[in-house]
Short mmCIF file of C-alpha atoms in Angstrom, two decimals:
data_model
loop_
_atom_site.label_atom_id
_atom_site.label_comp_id
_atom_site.label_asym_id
_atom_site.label_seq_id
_atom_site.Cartn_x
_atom_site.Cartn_y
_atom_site.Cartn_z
CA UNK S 1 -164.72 -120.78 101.22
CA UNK S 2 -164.93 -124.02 99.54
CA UNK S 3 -166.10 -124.54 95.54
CA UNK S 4 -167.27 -127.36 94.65
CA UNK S 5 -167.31 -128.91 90.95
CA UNK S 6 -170.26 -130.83 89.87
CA UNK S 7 -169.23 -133.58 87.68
CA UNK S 8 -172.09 -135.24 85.34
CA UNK S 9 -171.91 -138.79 84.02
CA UNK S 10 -172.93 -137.45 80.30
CA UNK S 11 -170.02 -136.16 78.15
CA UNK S 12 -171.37 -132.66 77.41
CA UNK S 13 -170.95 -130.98 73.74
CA UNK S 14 -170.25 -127.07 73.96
CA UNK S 15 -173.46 -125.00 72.65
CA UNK S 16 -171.83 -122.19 70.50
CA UNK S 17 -173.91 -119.40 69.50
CA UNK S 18 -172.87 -116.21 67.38
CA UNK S 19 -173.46 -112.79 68.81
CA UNK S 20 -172.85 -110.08 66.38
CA UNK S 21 -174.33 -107.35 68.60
CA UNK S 22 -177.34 -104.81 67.68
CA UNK S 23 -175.84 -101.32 67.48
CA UNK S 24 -178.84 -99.43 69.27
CA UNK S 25 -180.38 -102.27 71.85
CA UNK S 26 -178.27 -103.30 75.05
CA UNK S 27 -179.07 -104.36 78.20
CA UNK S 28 -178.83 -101.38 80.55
CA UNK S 29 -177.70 -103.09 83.56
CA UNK S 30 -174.87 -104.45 81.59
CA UNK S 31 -174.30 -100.78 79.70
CA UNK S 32 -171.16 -100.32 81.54
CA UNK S 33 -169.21 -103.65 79.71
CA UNK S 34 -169.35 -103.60 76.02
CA UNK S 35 -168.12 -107.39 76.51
CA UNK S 36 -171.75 -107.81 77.77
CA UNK S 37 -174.07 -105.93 77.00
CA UNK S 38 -175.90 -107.90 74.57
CA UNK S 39 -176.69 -110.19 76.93
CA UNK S 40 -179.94 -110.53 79.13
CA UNK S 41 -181.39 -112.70 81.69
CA UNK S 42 -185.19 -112.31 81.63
CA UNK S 43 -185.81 -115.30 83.98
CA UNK S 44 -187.36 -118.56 84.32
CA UNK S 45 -183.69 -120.26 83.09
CA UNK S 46 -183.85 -118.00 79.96
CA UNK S 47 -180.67 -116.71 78.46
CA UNK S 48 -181.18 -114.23 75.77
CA UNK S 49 -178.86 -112.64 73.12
CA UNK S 50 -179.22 -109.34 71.37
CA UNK S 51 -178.78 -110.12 67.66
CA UNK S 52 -180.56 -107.60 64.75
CA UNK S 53 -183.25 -105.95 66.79
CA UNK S 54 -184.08 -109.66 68.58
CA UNK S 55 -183.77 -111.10 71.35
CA UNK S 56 -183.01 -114.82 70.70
CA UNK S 57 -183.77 -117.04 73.75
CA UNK S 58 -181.99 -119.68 74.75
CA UNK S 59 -183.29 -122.77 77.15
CA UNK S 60 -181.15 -125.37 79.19
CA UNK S 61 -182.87 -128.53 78.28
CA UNK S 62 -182.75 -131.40 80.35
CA UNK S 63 -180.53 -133.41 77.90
CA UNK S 64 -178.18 -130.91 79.58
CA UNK S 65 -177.73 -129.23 76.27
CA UNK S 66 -178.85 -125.38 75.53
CA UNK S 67 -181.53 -124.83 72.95
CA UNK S 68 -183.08 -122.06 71.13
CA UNK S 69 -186.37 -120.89 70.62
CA UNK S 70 -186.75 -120.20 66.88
CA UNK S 71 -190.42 -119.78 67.43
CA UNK S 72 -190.91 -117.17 69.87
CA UNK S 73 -187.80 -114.50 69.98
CA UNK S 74 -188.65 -110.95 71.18
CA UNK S 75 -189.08 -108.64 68.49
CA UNK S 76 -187.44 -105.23 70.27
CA UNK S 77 -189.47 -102.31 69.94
CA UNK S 78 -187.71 -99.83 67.40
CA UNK S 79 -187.56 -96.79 69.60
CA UNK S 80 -185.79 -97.71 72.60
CA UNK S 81 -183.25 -96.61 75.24
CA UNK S 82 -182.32 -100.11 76.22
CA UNK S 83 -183.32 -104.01 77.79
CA UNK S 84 -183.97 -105.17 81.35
CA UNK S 85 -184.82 -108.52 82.09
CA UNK S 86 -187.12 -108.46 84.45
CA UNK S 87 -187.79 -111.90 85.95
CA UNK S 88 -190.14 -114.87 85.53
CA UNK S 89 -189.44 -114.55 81.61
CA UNK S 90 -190.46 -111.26 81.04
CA UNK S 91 -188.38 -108.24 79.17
CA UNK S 92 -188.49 -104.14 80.45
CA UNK S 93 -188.22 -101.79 77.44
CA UNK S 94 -187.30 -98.39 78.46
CA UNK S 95 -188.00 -95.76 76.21
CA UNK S 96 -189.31 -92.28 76.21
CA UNK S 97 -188.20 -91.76 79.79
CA UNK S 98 -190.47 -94.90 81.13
CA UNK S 99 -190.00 -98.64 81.79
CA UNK S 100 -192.35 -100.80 79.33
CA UNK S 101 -193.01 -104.41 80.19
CA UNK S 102 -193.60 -107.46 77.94
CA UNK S 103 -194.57 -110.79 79.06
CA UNK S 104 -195.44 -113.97 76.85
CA UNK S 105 -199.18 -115.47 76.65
CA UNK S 106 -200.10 -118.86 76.73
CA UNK S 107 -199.51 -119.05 73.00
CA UNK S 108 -195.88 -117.46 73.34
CA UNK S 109 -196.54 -114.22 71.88
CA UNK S 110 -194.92 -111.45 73.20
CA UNK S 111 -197.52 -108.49 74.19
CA UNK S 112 -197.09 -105.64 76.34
CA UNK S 113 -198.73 -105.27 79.79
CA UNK S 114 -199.62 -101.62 80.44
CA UNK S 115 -200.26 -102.15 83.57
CA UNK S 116 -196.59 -101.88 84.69
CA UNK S 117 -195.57 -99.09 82.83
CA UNK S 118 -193.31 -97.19 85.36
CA UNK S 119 -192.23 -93.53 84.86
CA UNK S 120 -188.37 -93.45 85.64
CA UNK S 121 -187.21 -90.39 87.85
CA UNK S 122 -184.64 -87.85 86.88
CA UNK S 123 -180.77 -88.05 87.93
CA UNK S 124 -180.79 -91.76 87.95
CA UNK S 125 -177.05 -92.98 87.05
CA UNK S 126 -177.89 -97.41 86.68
CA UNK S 127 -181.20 -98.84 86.70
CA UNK S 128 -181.18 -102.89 86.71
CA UNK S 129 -183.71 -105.34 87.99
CA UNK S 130 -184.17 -107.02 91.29
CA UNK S 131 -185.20 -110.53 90.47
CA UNK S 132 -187.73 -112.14 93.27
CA UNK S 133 -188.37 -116.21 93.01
CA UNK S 134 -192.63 -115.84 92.51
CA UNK S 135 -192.91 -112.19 91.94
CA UNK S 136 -192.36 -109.70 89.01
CA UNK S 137 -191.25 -106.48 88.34
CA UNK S 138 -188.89 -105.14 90.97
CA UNK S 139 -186.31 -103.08 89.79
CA UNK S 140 -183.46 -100.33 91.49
CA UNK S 141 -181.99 -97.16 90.71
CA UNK S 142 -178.62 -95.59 91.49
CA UNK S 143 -178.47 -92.05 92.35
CA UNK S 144 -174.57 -90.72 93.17
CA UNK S 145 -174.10 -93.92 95.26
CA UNK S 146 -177.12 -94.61 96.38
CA UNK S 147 -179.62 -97.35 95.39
CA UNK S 148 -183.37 -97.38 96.06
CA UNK S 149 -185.58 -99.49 95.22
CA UNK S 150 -189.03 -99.94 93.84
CA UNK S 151 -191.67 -102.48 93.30
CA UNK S 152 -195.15 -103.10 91.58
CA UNK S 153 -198.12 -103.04 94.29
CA UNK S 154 -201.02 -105.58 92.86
CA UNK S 155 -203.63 -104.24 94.95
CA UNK S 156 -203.06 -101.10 94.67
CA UNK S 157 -201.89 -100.79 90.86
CA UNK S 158 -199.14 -98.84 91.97
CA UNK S 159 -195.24 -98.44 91.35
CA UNK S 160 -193.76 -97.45 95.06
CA UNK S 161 -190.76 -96.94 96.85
CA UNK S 162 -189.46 -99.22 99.55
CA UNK S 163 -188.34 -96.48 101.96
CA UNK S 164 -186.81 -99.72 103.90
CA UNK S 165 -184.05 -100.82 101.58
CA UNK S 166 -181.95 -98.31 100.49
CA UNK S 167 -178.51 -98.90 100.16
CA UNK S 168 -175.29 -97.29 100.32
CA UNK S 169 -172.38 -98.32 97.72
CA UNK S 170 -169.33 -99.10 99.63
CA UNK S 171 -166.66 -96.92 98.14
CA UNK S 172 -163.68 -98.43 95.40
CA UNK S 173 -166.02 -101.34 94.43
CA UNK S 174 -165.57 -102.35 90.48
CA UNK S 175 -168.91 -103.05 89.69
CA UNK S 176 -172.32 -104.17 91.78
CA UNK S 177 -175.73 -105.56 90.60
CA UNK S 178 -178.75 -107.68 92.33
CA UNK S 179 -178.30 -111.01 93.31
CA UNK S 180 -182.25 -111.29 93.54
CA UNK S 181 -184.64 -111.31 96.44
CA UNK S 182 -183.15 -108.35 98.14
CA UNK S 183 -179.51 -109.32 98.07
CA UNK S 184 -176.73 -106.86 97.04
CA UNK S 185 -173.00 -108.33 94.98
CA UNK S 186 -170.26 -106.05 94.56
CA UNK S 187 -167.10 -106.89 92.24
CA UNK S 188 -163.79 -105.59 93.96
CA UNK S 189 -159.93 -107.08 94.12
CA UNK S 190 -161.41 -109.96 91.88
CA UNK S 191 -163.63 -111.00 94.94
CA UNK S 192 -167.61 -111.11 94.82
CA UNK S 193 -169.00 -110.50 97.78
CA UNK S 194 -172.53 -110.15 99.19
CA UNK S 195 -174.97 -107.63 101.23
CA UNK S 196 -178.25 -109.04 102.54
CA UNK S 197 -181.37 -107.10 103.18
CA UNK S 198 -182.72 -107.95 106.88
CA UNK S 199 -186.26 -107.48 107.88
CA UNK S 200 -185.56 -104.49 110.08
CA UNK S 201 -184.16 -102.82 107.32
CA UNK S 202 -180.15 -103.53 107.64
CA UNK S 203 -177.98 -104.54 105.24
CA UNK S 204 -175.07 -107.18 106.10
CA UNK S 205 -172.36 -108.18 104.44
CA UNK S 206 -171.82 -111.99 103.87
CA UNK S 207 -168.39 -113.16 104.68
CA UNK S 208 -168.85 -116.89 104.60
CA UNK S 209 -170.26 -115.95 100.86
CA UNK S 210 -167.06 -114.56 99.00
CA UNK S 211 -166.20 -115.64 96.13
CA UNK S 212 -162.98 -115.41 94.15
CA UNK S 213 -163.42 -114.91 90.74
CA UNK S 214 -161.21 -116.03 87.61
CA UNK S 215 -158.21 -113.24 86.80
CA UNK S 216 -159.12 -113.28 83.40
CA UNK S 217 -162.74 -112.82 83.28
CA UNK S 218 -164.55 -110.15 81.08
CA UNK S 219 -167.90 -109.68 83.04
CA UNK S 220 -169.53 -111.08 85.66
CA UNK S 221 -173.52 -111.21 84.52
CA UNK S 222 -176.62 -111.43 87.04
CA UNK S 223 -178.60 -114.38 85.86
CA UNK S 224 -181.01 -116.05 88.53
CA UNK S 225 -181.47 -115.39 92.03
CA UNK S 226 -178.43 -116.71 93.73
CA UNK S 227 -177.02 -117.65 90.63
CA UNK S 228 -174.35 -115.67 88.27
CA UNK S 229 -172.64 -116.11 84.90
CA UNK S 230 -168.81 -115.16 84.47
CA UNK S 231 -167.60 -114.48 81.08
CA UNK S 232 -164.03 -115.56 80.62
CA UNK S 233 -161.88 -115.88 76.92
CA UNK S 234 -162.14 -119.18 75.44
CA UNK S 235 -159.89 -120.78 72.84
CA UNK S 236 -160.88 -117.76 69.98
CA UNK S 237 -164.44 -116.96 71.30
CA UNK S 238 -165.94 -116.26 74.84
CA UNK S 239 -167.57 -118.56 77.29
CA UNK S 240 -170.35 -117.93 80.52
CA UNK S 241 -169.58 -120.20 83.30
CA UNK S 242 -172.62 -120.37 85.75
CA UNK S 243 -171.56 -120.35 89.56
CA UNK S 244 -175.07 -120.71 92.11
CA UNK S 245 -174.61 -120.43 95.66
CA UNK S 246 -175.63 -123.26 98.18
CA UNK S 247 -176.31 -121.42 101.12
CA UNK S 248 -176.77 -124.93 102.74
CA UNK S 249 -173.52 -125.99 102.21
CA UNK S 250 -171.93 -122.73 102.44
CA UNK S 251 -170.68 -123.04 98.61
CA UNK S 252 -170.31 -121.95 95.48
CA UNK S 253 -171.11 -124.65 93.07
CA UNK S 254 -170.27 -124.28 89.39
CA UNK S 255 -172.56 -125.81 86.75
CA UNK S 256 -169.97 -126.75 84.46
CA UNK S 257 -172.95 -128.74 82.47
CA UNK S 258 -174.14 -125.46 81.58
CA UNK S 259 -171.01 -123.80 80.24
CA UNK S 260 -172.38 -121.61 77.74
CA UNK S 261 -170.25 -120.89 74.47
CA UNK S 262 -170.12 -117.28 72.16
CA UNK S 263 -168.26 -117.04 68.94
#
């Protein structure tokens, strides 16, 4: 497997941002790494820190610099059992034993939409969010080794099951998540590697996909479909690297224009 660099013609400045972390608010799929779990990936390029009961959202511009929304951050609910992004720039509360979703209107106010309120089952050990390109709200659940997977019906106004997709954690792995639209990483011998959902309902594991991963990184962090952030040290602080895969050119590219600094 090949990786290829993509060099820009601009010389790039760093964007640093602090991230003192909020003692009570983390992003669930992330609960596992303290190194990472104040941050969250709510879609639609969106990067968002956990800071003070916020969540301060971050934009890559196309000066190829990152920005922050001072205008619009998400005020996080008091009362709360943790973060999911959830895709197409919206954020899942979960508290009280359901999943609560907010979604910005046209003005960029934050609001809650009732309509997806999900009940979560009992037993579940990871819930984390299964990021589609033009659809919202999918999001799995890990029972003893075994993920299912459920989705928001429009028509029918309904959470449901896809009895399809379930999926069986190979054992030994370090760490798994969703790589979006149905696709499966797992984290083991510093290799990612990839599972892909077929129509009849089996999974497949990717081996013109793997990707070796830096020795010395901290977390590796789910951010858009086909598209993942590795946390490594830098200099006194930390630094997200963004890898996206090319499946056309069988490669994993890294954005180093979008190298993303933490203090």
């Amino acid at each position: 497997m090949k990786t290829k660099h993509i060099i820009f013609s601009l010389l790039l400045a760093g964007f640093a941002v602090s991230c003192g972390r909020s003692t009570s608010s983390i992003n669930l799929e992330m609960a596992h790494n303290e190194s990472a779990h104040h941050i969250l990936s709510p879609g639609l390029g969106w990067l968002g820190i956990i800071q003070d009961q916020e969540v301060h959202m971050f934009y890559f511009t196309r000066s190829y610099t990152w920005e922050v929304d001072n205008v619009h951050p998400f005020a996080i609910p008091e009362k709360n059992d943790g973060l999911l992004g959830m895709g197409l720039g919206s954020i899942g509360v979960v508290s009280n034993g359901a999943l609560h979703l907010y979604i910005q209107d046209q003005g960029g106010k934050w609001t809650q939409d009732e309509r997806y309120n999900l009940e979560l089952p009992r037993g579940y050990r990871r819930i984390f969010t299964v990021k589609q390109e033009w659809e919202l709200a999918y999001v799995a659940m890990e029972f003893d080794g075994r993920i299912q997977f459920y989705y928001f019906d429009e028509e029918q106004g309904l959470w449901l099951q896809d009895e399809t997709a379930t999926f069986i954690l190979p054992q030994g792995i370090e760490d798994y998540f969703s790589m979006g639209n149905m696709t499966i990483a797992i984290v083991s011998d510093n290799k990612l590697g990839l599972y892909y959902l077929h129509t009849e309902g089996n999974w497949t594991f990717a081996e013109d996909y793997v990707l070796q991963l830096p020795e010395n990184r901290l977390a590796v962090i789910p951010f858009e479909p086909g598209i993942i952030a590795v946390m490594e040290p830098w200099n006194n602080s930390k630094r997200l690297q963004f890898y996206q895969l090319d499946i056309s050119s069988d490669m994993w590219i890294i954005e180093e224009a979008m190298n993303f600094y933490l203090n």
